[in-house]
PDB file of C-alpha atoms and ligand atoms in Angstrom:
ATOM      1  CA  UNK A   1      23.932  -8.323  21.769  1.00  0.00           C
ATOM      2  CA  UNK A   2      20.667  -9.952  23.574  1.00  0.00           C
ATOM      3  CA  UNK A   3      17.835  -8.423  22.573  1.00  0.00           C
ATOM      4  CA  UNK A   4      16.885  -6.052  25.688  1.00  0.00           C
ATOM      5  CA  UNK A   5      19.974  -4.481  24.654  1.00  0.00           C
ATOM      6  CA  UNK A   6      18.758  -3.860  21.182  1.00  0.00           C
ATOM      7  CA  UNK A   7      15.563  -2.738  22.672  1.00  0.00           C
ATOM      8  CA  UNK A   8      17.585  -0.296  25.047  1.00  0.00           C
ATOM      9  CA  UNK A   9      19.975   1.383  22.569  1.00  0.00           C
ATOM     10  CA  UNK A  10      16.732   1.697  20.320  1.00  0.00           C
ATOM     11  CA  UNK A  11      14.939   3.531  22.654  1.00  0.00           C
ATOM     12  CA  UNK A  12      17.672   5.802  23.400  1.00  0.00           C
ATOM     13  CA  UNK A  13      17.953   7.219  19.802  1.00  0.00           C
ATOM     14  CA  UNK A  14      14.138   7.473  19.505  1.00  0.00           C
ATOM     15  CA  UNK A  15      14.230  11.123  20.766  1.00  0.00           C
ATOM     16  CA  UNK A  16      16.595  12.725  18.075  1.00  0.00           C
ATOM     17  CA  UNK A  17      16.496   9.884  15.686  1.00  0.00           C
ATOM     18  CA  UNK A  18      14.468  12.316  13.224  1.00  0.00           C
ATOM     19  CA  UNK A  19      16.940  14.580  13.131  1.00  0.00           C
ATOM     20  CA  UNK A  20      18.812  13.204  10.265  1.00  0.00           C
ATOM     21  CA  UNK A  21      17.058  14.140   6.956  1.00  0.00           C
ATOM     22  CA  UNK A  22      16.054  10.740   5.460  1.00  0.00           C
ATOM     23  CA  UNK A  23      14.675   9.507   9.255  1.00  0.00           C
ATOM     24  CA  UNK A  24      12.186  12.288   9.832  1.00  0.00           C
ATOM     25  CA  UNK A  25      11.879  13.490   6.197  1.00  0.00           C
ATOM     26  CA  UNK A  26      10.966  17.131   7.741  1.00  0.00           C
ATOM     27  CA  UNK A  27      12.429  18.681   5.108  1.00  0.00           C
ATOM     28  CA  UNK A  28      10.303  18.855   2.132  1.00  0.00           C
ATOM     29  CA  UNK A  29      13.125  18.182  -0.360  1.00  0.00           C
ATOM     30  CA  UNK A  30      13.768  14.843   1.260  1.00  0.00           C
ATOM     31  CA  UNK A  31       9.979  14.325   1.959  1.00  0.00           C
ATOM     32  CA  UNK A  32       9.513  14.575  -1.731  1.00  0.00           C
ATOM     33  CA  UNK A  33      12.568  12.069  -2.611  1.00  0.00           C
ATOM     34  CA  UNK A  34      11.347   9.019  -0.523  1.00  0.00           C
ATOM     35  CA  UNK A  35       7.588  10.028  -1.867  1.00  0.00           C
ATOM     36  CA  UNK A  36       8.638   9.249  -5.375  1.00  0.00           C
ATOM     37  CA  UNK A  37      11.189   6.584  -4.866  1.00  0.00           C
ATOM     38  CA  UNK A  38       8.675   4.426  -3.040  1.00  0.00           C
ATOM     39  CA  UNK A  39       5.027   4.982  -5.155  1.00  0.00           C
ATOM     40  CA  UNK A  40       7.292   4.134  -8.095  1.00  0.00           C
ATOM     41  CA  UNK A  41       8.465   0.895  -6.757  1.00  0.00           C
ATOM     42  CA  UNK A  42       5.320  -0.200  -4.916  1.00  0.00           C
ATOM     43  CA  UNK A  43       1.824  -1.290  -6.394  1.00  0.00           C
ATOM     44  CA  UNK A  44      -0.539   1.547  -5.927  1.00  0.00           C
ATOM     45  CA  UNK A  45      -2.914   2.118  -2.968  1.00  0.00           C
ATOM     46  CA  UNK A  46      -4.326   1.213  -0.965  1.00  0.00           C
ATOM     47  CA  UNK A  47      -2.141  -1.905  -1.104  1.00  0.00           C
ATOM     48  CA  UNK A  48      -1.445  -3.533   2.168  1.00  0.00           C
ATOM     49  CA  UNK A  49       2.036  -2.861   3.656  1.00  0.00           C
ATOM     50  CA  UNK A  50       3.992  -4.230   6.407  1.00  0.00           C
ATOM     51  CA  UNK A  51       6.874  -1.989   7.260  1.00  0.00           C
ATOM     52  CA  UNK A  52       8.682  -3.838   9.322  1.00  0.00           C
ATOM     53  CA  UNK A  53      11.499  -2.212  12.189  1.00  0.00           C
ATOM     54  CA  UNK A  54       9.433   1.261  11.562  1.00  0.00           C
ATOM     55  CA  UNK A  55      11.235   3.406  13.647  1.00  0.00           C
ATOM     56  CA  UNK A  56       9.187   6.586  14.421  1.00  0.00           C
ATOM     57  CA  UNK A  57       6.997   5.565  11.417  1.00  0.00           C
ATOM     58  CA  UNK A  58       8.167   8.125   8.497  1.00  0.00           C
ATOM     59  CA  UNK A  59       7.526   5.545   5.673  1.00  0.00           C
ATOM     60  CA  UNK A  60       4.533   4.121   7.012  1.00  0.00           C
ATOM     61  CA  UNK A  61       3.139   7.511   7.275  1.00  0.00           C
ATOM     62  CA  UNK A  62       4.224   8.775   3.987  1.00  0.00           C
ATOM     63  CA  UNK A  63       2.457   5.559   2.373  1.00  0.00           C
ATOM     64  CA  UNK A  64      -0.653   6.138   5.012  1.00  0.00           C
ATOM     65  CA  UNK A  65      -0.991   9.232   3.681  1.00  0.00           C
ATOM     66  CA  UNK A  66      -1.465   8.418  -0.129  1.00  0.00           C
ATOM     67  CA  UNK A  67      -4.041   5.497   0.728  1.00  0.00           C
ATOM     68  CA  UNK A  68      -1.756   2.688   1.566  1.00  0.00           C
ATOM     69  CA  UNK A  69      -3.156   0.366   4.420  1.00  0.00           C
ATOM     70  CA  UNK A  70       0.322   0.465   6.604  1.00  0.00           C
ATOM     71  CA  UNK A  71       1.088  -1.735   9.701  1.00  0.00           C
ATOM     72  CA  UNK A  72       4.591  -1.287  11.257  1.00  0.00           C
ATOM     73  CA  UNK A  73       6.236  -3.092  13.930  1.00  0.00           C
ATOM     74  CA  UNK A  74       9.357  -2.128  15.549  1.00  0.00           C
ATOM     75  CA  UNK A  75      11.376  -3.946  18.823  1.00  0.00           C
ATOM     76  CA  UNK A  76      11.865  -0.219  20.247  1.00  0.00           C
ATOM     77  CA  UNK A  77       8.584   0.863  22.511  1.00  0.00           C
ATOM     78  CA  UNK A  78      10.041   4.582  22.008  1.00  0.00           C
ATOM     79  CA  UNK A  79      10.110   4.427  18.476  1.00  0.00           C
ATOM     80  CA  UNK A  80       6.791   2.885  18.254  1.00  0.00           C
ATOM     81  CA  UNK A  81       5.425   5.588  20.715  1.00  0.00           C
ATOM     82  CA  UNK A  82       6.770   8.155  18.286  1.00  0.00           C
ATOM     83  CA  UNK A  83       5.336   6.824  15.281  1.00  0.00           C
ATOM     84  CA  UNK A  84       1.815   6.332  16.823  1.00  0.00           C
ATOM     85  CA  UNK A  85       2.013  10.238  17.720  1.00  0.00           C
ATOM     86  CA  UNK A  86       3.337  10.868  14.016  1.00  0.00           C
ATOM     87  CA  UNK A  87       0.374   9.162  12.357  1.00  0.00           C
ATOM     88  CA  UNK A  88      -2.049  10.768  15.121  1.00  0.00           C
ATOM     89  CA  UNK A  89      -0.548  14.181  14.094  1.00  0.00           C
ATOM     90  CA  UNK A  90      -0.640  13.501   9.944  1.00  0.00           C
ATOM     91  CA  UNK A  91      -4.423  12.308  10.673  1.00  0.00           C
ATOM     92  CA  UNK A  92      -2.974   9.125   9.080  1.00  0.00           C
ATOM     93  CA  UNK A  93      -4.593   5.208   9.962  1.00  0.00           C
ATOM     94  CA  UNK A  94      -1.983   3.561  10.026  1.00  0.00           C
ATOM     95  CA  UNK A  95      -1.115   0.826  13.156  1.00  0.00           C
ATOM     96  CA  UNK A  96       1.868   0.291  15.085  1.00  0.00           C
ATOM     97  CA  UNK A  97       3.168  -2.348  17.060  1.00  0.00           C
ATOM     98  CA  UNK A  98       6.069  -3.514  19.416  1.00  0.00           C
ATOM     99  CA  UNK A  99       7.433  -6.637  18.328  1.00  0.00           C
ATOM    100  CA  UNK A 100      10.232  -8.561  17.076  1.00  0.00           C
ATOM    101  CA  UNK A 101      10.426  -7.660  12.801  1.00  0.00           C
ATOM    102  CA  UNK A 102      12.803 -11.420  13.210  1.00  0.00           C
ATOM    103  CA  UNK A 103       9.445 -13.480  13.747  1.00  0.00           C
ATOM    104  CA  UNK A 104       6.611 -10.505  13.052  1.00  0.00           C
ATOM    105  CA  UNK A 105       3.059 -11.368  14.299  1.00  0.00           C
ATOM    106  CA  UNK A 106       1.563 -10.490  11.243  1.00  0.00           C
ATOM    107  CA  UNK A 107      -0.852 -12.926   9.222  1.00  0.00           C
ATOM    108  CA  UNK A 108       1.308 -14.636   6.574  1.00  0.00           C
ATOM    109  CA  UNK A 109       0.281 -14.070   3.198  1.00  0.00           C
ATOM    110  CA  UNK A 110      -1.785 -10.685   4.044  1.00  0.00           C
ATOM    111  CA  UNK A 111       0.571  -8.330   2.703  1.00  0.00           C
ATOM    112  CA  UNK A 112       0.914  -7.030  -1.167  1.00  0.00           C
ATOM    113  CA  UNK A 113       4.522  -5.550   0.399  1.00  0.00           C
ATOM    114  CA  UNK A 114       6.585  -5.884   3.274  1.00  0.00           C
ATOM    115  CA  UNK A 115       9.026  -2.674   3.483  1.00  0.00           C
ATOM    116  CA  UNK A 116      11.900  -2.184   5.481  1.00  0.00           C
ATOM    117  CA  UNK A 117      14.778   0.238   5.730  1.00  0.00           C
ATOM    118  CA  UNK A 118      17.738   0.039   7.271  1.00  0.00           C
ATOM    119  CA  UNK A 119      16.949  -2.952   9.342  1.00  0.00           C
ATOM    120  CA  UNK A 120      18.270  -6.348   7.598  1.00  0.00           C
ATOM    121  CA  UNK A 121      21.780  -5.329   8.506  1.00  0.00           C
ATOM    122  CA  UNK A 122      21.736  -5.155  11.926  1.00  0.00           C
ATOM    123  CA  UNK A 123      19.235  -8.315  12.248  1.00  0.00           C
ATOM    124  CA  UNK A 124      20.837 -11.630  13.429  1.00  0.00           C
ATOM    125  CA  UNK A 125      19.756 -13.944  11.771  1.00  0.00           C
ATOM    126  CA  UNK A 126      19.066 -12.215   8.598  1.00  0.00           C
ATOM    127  CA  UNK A 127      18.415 -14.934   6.556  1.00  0.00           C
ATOM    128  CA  UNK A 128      15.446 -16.703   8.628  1.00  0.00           C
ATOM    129  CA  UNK A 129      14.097 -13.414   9.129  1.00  0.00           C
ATOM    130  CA  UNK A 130      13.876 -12.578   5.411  1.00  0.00           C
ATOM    131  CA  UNK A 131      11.970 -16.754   4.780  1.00  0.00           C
ATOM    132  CA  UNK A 132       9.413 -15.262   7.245  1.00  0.00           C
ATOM    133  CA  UNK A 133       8.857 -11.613   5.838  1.00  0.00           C
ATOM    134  CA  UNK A 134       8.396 -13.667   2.269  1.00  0.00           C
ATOM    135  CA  UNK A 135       5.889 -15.645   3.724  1.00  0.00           C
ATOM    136  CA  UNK A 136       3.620 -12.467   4.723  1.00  0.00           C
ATOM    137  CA  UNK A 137       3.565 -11.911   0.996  1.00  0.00           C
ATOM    138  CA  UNK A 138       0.482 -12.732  -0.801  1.00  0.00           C
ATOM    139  CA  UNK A 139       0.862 -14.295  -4.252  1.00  0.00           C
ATOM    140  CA  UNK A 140       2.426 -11.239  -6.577  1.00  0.00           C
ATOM    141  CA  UNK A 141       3.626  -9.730  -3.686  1.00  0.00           C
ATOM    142  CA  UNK A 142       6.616  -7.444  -3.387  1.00  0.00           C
ATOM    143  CA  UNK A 143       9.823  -7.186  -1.187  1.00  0.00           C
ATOM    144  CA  UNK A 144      10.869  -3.517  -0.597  1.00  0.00           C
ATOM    145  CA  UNK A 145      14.423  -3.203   1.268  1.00  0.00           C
ATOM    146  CA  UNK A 146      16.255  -0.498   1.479  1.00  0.00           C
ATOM    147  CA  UNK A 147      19.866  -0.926   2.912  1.00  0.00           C
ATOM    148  CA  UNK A 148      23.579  -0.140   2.254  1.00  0.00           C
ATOM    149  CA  UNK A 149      26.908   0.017   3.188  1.00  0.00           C
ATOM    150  CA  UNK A 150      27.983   2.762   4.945  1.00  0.00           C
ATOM    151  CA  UNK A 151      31.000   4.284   5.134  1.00  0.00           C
ATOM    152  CA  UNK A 152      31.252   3.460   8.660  1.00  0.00           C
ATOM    153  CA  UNK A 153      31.561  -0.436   7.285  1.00  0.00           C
ATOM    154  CA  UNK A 154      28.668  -1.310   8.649  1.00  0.00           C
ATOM    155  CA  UNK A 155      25.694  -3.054   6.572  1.00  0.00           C
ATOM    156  CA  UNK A 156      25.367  -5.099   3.627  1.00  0.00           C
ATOM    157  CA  UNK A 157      26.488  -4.534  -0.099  1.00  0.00           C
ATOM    158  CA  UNK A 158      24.236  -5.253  -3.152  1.00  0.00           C
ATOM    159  CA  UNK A 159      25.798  -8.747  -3.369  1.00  0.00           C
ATOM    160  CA  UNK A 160      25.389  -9.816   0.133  1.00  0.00           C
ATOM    161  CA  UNK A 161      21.551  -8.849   0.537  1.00  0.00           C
ATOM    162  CA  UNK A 162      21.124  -9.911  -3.424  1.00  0.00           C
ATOM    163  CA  UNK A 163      22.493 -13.643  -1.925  1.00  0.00           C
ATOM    164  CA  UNK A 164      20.277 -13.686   0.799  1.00  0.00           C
ATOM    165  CA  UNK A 165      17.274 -12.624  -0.888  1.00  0.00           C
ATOM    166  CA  UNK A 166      17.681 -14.256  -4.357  1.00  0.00           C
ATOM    167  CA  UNK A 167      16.618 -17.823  -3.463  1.00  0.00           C
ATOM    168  CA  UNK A 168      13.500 -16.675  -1.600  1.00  0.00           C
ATOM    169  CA  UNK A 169      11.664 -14.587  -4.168  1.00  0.00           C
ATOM    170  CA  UNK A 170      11.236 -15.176  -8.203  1.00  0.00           C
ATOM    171  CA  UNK A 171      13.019 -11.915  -9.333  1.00  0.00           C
ATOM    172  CA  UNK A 172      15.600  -9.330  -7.654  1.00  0.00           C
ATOM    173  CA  UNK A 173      16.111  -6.038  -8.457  1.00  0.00           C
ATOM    174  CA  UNK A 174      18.662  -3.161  -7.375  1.00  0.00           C
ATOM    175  CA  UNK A 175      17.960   0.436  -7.826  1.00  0.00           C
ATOM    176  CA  UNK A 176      21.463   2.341  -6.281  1.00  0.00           C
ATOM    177  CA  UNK A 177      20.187   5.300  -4.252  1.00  0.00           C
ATOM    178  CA  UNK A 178      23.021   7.825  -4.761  1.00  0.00           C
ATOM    179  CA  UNK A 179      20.929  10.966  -4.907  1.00  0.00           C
ATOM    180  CA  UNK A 180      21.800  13.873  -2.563  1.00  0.00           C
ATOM    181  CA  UNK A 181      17.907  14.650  -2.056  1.00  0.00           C
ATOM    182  CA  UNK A 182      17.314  11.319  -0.595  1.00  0.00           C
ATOM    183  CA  UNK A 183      20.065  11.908   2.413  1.00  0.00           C
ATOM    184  CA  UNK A 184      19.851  15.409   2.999  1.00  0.00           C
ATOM    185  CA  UNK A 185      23.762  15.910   2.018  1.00  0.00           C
ATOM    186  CA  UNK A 186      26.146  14.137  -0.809  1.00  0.00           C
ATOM    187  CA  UNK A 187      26.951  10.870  -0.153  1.00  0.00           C
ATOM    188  CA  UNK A 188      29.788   7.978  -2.050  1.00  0.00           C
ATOM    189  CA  UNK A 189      28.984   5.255   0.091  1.00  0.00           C
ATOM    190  CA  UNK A 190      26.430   2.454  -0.889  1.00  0.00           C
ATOM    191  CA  UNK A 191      23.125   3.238  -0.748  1.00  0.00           C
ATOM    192  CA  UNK A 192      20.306   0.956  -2.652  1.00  0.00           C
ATOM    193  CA  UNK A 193      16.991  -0.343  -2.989  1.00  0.00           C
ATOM    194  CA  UNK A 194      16.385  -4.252  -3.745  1.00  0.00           C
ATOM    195  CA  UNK A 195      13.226  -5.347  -4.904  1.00  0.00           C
ATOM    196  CA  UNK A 196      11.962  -8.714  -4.785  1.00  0.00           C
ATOM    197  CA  UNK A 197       8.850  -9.880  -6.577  1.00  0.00           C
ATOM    198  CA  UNK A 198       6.809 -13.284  -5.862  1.00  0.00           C
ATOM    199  CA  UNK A 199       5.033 -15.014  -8.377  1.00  0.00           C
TER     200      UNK A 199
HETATM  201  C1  LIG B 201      18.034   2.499  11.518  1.00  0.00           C
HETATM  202  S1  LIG B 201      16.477   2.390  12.285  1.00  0.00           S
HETATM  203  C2  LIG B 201      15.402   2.440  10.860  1.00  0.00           C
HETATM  204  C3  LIG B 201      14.000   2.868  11.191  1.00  0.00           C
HETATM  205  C4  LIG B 201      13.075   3.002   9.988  1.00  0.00           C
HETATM  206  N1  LIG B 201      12.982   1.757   9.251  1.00  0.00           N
HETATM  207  C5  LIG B 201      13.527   4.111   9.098  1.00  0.00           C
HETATM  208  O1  LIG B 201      14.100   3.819   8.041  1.00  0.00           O
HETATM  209  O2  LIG B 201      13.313   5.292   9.434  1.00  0.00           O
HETATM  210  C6  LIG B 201      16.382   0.705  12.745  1.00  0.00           C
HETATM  211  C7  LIG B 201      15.092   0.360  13.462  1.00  0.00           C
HETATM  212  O3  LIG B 201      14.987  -1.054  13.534  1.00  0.00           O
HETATM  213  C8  LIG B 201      14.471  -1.375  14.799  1.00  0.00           C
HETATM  214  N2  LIG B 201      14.865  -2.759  15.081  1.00  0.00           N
HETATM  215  C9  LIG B 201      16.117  -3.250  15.285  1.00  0.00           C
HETATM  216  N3  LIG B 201      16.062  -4.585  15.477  1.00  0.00           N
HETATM  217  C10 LIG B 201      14.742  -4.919  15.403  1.00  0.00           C
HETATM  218  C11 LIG B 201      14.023  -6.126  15.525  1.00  0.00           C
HETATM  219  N4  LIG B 201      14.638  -7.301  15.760  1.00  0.00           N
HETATM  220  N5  LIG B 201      12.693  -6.105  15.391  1.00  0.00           N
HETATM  221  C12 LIG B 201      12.037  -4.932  15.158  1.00  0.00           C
HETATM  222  N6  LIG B 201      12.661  -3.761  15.040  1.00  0.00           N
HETATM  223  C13 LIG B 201      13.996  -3.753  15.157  1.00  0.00           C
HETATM  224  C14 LIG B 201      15.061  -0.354  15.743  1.00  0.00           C
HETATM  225  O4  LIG B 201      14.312  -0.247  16.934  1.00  0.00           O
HETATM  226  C15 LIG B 201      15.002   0.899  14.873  1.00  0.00           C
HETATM  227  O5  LIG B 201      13.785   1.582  15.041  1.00  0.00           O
END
């Protein structure tokens, strides 16, 4: 798929994409989950975080919120539209931009963590994309991805992404994400966390 398409389909879910619990984390169970998982797994504020393929900007304003300094970039103008009026709405500072999250424009080694969710899977070129979201990483810095693979079949298992990610960073880690509160319902598909720290 060329990348107008991406762009398109994007834009098409931006309206109701918060509709599923863990996207717009409206409810305040779910809210609460992704609040812990991700201050216990990134340095504290106000680090500097890239979130990178932001959607409608959930994380980044969740993190904006508690101090972190939050840029996000996402392909979809829609989704970036609805973030900006997110973080406008939470009274939250953090930036958004349209751009490709396969070659960001961000400043390489600014960022104490580049985040992303959901994204890696459906990238092309996953691999290059990952070199060039290490590279943002100042020295110490931390790679935050949250993936899976769904029950659908799409996305990546632990093993794929820990393949892909293991020979760019100095350390992996995988937290498994099965908890209900996370996703709004039960889930038995694969859900995780992989962390990658840089020396
Ligand atoms: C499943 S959504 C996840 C959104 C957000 N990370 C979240 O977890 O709520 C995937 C997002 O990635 C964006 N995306 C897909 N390909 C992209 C690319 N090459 N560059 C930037 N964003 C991209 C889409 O526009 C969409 O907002």
């Amino acid at each position: 798929m060329c990348m107008d398409d991406v762009r398109r389909e994007w834009d098409a879910e931006a309206d109701t994409f918060d509709l599923e619990a863990d996207h717009g984390l409206l409810d305040p169970i779910s809210r609460a989950a992704w609040s812990d998982l991700l201050t216990r797994i990134l340095p504290p504020a106000p680090a500097r975080v890239a979130d990178l393929g932001c959607g409608t900007g959930s994380l980044a304003v969740l993190l904006a919120e508690q101090g972190y300094a939050v840029s996000g970039i996402d392909l979809s103008p829609r989704m970036v539209e609805r973030a900006r009026a997110k973080a406008a709405t939470a009274g939250a500072s953090c930036t958004f931009d349209v751009g490709d999250a396969s070659s960001p424009q961000l400043a390489e080694s600014s960022y104490d963590v580049v985040l992303s969710r959901h994204v890696v899977w459906a990238l092309p070129d996953p691999a290059s994309a990952l070199r060039r979201w290490v590279a943002l990483l100042v020295p110490g810095g931390r790679l935050v991805l949250v993936e899976g693979r769904w029950s659908t079949g799409a996305g990546l298992t632990t093993d794929e992404l820990t393949a892909l990610v293991s020979p760019l960073v100095d350390s992996v880690r995988v937290t498994p994400l099965p908890h209900a509160a996370l996703w709004g319902k039960d889930i038995t598909d694969e859900r995780y966390c992989l962390v990658g720290d840089i020396g």
